[in-house]
Short mmCIF file of N, CA and C in Angstrom, two decimals:
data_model
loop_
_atom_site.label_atom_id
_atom_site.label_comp_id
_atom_site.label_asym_id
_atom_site.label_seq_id
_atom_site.Cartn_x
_atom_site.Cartn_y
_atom_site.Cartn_z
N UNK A 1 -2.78 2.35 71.91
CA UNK A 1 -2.61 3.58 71.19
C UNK A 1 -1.30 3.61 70.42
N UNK A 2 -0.47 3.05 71.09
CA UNK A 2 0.90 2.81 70.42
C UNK A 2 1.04 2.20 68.97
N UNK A 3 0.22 1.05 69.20
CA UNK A 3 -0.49 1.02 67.59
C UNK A 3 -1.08 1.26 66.87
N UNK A 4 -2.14 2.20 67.17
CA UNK A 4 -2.58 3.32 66.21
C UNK A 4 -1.17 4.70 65.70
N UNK A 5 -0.38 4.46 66.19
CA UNK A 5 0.29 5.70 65.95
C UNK A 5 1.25 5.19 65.15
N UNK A 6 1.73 3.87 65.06
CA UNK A 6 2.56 3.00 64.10
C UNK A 6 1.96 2.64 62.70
N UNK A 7 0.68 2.95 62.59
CA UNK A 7 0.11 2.61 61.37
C UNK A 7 -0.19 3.56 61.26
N UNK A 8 0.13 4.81 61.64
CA UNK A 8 -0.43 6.41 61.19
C UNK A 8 1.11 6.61 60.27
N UNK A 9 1.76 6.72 61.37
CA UNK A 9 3.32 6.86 60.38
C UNK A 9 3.42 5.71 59.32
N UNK A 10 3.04 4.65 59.50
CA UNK A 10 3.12 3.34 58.27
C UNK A 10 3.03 4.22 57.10
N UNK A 11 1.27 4.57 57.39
CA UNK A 11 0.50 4.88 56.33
C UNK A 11 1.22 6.53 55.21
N UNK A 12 2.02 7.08 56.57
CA UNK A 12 2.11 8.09 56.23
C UNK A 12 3.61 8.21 55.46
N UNK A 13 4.34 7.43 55.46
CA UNK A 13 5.29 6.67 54.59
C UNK A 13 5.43 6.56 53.31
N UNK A 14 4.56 5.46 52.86
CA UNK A 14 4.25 5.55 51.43
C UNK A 14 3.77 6.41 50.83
N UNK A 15 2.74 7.09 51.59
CA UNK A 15 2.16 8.34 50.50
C UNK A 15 3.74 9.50 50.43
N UNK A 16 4.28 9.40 51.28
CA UNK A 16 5.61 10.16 50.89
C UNK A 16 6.18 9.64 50.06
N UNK A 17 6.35 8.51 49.87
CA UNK A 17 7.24 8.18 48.92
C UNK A 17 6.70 8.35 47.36
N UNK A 18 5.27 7.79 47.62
CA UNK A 18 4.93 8.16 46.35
C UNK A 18 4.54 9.36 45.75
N UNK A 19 4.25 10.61 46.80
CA UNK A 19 4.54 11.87 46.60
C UNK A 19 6.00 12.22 45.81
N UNK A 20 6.86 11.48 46.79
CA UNK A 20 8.37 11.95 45.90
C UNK A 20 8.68 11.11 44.75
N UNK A 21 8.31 10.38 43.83
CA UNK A 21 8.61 9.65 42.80
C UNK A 21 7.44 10.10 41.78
N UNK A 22 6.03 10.64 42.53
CA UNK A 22 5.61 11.51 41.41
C UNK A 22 6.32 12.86 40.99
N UNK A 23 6.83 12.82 42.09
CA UNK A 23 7.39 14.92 41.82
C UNK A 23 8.10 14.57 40.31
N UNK A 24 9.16 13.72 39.69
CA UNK A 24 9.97 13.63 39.10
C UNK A 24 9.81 12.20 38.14
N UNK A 25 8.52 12.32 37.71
CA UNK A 25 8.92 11.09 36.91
C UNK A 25 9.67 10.87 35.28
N UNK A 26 9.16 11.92 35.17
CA UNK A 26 9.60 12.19 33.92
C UNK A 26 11.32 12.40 33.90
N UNK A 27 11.93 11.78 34.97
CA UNK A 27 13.34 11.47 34.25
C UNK A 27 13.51 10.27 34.82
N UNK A 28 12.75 9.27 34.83
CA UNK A 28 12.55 7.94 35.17
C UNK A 28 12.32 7.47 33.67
N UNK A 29 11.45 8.22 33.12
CA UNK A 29 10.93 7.36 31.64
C UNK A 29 11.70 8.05 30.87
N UNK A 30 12.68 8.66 30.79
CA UNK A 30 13.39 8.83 29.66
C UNK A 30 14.03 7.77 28.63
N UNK A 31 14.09 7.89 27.67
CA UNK A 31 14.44 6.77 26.30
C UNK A 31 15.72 6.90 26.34
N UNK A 32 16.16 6.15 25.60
CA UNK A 32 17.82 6.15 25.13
C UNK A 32 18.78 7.26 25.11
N UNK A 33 17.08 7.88 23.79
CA UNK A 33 17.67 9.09 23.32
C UNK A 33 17.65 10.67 24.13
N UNK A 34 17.15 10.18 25.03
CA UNK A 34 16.65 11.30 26.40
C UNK A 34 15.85 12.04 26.18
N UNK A 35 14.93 11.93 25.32
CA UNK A 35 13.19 12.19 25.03
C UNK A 35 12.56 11.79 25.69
N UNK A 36 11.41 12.26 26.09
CA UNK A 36 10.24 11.67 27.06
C UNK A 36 9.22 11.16 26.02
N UNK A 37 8.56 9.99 26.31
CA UNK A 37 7.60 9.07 25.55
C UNK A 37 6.00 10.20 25.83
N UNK A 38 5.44 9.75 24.58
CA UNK A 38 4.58 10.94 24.19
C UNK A 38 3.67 10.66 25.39
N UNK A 39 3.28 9.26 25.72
CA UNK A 39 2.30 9.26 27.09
C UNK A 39 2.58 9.60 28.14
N UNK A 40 3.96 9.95 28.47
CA UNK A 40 4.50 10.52 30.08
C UNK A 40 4.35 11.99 29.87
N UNK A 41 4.19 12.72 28.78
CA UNK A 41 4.28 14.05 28.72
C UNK A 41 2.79 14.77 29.20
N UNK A 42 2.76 16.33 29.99
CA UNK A 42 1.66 16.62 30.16
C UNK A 42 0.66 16.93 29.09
N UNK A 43 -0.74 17.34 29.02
CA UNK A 43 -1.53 17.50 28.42
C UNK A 43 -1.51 18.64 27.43
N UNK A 44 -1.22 19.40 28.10
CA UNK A 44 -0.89 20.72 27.35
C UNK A 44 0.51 20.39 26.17
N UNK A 45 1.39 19.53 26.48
CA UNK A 45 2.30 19.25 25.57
C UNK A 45 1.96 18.21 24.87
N UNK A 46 1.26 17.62 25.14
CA UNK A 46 0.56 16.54 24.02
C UNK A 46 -0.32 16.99 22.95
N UNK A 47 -0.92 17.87 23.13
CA UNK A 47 -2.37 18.95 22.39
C UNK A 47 -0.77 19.39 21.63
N UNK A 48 0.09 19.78 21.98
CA UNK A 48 1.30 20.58 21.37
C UNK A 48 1.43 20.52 19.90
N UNK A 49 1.97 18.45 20.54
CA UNK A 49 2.86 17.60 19.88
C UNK A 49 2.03 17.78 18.29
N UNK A 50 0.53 17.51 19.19
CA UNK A 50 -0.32 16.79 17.81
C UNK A 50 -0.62 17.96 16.77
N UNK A 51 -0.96 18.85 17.02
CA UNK A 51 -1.24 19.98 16.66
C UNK A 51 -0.12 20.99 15.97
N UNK A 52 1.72 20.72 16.41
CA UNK A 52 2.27 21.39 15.75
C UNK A 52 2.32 21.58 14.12
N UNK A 53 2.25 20.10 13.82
CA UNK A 53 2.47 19.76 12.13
C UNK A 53 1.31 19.74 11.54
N UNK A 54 0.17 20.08 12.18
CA UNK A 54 -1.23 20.01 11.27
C UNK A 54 -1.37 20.20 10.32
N UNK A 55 -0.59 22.05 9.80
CA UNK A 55 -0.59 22.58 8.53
C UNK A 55 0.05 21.93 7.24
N UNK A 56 0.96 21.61 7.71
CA UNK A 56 1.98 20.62 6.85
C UNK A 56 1.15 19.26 6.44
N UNK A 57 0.32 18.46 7.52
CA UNK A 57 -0.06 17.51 6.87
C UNK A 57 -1.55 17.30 6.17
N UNK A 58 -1.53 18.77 6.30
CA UNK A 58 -3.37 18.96 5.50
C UNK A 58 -2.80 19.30 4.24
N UNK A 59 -1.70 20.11 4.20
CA UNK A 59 -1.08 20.32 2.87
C UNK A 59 -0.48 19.02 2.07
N UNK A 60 0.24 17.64 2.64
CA UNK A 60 0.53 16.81 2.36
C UNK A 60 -0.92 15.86 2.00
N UNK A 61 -2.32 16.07 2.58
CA UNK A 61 -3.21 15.42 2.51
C UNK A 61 -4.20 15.78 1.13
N UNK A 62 -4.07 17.31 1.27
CA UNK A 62 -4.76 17.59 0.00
C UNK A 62 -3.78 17.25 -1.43
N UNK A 63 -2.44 17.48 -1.50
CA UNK A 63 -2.02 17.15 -2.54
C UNK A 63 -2.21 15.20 -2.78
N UNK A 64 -1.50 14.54 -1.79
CA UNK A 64 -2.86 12.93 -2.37
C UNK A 64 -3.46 13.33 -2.99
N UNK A 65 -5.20 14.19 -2.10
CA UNK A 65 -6.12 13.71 -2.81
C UNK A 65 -6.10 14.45 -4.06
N UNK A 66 -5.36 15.48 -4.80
CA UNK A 66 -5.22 15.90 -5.79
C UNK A 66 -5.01 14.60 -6.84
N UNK A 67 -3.58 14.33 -6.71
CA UNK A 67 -3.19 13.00 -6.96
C UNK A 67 -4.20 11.65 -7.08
N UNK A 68 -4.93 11.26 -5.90
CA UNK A 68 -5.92 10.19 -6.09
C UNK A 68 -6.92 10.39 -6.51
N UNK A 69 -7.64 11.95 -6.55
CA UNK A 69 -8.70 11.95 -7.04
C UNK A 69 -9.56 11.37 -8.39
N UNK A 70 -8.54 11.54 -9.45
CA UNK A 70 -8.48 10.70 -10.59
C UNK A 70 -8.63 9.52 -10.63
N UNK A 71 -8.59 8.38 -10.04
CA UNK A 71 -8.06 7.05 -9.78
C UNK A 71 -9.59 6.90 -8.84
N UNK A 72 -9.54 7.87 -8.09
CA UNK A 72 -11.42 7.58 -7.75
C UNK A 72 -12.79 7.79 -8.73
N UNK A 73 -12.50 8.85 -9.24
CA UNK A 73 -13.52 8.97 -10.21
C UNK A 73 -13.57 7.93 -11.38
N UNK A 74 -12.56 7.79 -11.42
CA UNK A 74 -12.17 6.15 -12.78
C UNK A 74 -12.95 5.08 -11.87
N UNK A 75 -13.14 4.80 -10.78
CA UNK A 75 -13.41 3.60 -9.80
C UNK A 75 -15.18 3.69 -9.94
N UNK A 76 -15.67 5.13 -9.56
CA UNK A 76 -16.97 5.39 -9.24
C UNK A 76 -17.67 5.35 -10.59
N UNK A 77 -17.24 5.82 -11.87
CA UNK A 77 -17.33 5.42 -13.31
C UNK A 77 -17.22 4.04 -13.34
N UNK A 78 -16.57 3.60 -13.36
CA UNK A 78 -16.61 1.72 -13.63
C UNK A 78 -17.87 1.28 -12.76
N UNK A 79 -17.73 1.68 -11.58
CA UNK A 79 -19.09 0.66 -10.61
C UNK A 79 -20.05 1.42 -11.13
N UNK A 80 -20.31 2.21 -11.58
CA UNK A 80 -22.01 3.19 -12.20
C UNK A 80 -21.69 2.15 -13.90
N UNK A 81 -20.69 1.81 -14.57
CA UNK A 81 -20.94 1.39 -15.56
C UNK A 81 -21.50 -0.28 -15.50
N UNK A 82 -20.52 -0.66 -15.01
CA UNK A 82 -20.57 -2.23 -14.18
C UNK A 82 -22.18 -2.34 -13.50
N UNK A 83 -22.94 -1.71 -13.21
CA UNK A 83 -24.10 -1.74 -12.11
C UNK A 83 -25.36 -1.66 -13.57
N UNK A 84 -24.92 -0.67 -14.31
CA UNK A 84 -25.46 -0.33 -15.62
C UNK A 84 -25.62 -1.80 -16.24
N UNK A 85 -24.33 -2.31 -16.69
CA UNK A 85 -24.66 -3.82 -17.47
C UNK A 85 -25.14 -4.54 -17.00
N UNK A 86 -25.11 -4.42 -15.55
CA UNK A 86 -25.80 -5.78 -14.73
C UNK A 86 -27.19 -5.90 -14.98
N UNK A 87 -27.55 -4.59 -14.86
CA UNK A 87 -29.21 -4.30 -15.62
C UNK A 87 -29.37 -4.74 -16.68
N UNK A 88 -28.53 -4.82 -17.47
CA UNK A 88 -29.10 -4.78 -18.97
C UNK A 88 -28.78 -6.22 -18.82
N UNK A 89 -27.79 -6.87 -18.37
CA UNK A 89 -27.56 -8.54 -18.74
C UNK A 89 -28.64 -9.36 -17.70
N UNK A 90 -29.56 -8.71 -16.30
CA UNK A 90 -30.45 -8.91 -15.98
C UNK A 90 -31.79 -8.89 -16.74
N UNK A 91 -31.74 -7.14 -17.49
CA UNK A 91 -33.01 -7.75 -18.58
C UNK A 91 -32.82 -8.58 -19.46
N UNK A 92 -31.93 -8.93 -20.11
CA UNK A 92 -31.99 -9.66 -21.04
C UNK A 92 -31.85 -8.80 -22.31
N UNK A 93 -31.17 -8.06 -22.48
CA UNK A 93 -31.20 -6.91 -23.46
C UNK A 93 -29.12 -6.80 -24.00
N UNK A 94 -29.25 -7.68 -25.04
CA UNK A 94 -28.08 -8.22 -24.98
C UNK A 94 -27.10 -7.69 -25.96
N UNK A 95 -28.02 -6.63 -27.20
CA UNK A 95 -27.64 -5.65 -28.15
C UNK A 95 -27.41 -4.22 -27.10
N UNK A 96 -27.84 -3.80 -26.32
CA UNK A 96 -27.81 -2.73 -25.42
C UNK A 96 -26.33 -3.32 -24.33
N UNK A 97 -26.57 -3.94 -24.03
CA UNK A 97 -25.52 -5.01 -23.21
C UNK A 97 -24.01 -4.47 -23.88
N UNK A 98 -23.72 -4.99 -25.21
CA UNK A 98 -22.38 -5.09 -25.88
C UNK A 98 -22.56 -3.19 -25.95
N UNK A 99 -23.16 -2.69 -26.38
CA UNK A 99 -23.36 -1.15 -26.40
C UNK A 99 -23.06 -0.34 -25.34
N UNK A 100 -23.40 -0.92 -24.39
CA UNK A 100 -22.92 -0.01 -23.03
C UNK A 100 -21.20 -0.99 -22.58
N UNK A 101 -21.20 -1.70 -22.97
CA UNK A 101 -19.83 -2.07 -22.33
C UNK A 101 -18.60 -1.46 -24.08
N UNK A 102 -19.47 -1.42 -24.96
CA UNK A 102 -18.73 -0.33 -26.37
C UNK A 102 -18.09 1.09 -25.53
N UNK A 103 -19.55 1.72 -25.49
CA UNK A 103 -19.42 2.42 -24.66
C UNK A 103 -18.07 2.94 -23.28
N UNK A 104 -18.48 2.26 -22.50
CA UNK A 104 -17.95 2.39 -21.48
C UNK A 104 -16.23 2.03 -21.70
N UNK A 105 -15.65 0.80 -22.68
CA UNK A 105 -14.52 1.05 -23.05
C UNK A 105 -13.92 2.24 -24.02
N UNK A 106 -15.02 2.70 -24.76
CA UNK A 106 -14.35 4.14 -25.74
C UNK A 106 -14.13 5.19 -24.84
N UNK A 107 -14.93 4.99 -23.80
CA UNK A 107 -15.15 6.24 -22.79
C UNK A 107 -13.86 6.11 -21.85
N UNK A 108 -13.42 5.13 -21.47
CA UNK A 108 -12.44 5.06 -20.36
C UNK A 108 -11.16 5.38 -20.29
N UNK A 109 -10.86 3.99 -21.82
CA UNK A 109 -9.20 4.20 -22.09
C UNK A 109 -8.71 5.48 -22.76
N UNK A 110 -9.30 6.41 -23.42
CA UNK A 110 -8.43 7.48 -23.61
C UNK A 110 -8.52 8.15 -22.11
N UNK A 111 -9.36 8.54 -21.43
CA UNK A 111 -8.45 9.17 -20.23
C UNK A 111 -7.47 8.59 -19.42
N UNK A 112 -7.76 7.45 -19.31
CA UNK A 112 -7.02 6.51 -18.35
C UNK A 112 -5.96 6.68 -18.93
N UNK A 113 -5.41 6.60 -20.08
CA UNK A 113 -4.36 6.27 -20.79
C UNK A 113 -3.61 7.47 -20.77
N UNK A 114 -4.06 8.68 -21.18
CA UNK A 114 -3.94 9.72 -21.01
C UNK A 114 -3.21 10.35 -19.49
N UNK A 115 -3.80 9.95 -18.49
CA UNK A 115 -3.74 10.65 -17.45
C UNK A 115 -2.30 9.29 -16.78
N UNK A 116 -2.22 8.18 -16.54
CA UNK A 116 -1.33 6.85 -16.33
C UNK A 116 0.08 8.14 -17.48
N UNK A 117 -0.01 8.22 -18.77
CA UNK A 117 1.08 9.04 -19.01
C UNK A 117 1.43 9.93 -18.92
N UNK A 118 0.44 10.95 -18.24
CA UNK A 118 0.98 12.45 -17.55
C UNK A 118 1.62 11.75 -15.98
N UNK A 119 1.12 10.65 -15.30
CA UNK A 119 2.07 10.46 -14.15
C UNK A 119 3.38 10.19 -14.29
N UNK A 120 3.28 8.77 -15.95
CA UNK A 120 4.41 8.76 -16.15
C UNK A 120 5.92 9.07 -16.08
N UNK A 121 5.38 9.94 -16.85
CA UNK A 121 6.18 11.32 -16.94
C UNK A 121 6.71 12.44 -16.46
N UNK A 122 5.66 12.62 -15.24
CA UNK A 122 5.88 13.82 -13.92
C UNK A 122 6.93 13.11 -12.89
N UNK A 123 6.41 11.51 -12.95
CA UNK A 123 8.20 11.38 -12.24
C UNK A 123 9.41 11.11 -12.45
N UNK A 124 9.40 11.33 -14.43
CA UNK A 124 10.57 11.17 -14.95
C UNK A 124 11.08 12.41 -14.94
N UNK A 125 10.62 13.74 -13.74
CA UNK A 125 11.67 15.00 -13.74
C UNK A 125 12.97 14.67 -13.73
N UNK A 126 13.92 15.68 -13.96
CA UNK A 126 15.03 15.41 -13.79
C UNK A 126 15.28 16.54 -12.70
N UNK A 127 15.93 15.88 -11.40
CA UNK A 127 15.82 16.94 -10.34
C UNK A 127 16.99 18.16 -10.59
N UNK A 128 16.71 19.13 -10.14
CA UNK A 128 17.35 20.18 -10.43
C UNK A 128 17.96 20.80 -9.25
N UNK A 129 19.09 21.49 -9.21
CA UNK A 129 19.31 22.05 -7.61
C UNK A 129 19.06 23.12 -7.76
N UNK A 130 18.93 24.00 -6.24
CA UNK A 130 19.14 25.28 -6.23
C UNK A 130 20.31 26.32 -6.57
N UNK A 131 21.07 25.85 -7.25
CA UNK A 131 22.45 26.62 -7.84
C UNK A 131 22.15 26.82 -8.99
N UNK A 132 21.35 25.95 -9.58
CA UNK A 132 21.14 26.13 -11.34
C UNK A 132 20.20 27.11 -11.48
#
């Protein structure tokens, strides 16, 4: 019996210990900078973390796609034009052929050109402060 009661306390040992090193881990994993790493933090502060800046980066996300949207529609125009000639240089239709690629260059470069010099230009602001 004496040894059943030595492996009761054994047993009952470690789970203390590891009871007491869970109580406090989170100043075990502290960084350099004495921040806790985003995976040691609880759940509720993780949902926090992710969720504080949302607004900010839907606002940072829609202006991109403001910005890229142009640069896609130029892309989805070329492959509908490009898919277009392939037809025609598949039929064999080789006056229609030079016509749609006429086409498709009169159609392109003035916006492209157009829009490449409104970016140009939008980042040749000259920054201004708030005193002026």
């Amino acid at each position: 019996m004496s040894d059943s009661s030595t492996t009761d306390t054994a047993e009952d040992e470690p789970d203390d210990e590891s009871d007491n090193s869970n109580t406090d881990p989170v100043e075990e994993v502290r960084t350099e900078d004495g921040e806790i790493p985003f995976d040691e933090l609880p759940r509720e502060e993780k949902v926090g973390a992710i969720f504080e800046n949302s607004g900010e980066a839907f606002r940072h996300l829609k202006r991109e796609w403001e910005e890229e949207r142009v640069q896609v529609y130029f892309l989805f125009y070329s492959f509908a034009m490009v898919g277009g000639m392939l037809f025609l240089l598949y039929q064999g239709w080789t006056k229609l052929l030079i016509g749609a690629f006429a086409f498709y260059i009169i159609t392109i470069l003035p916006p492209l050109y157009i829009y490449e010099e409104e970016t140009y230009f939008q980042s040749d602001k000259v920054p201004t402060t708030k005193d002026e």
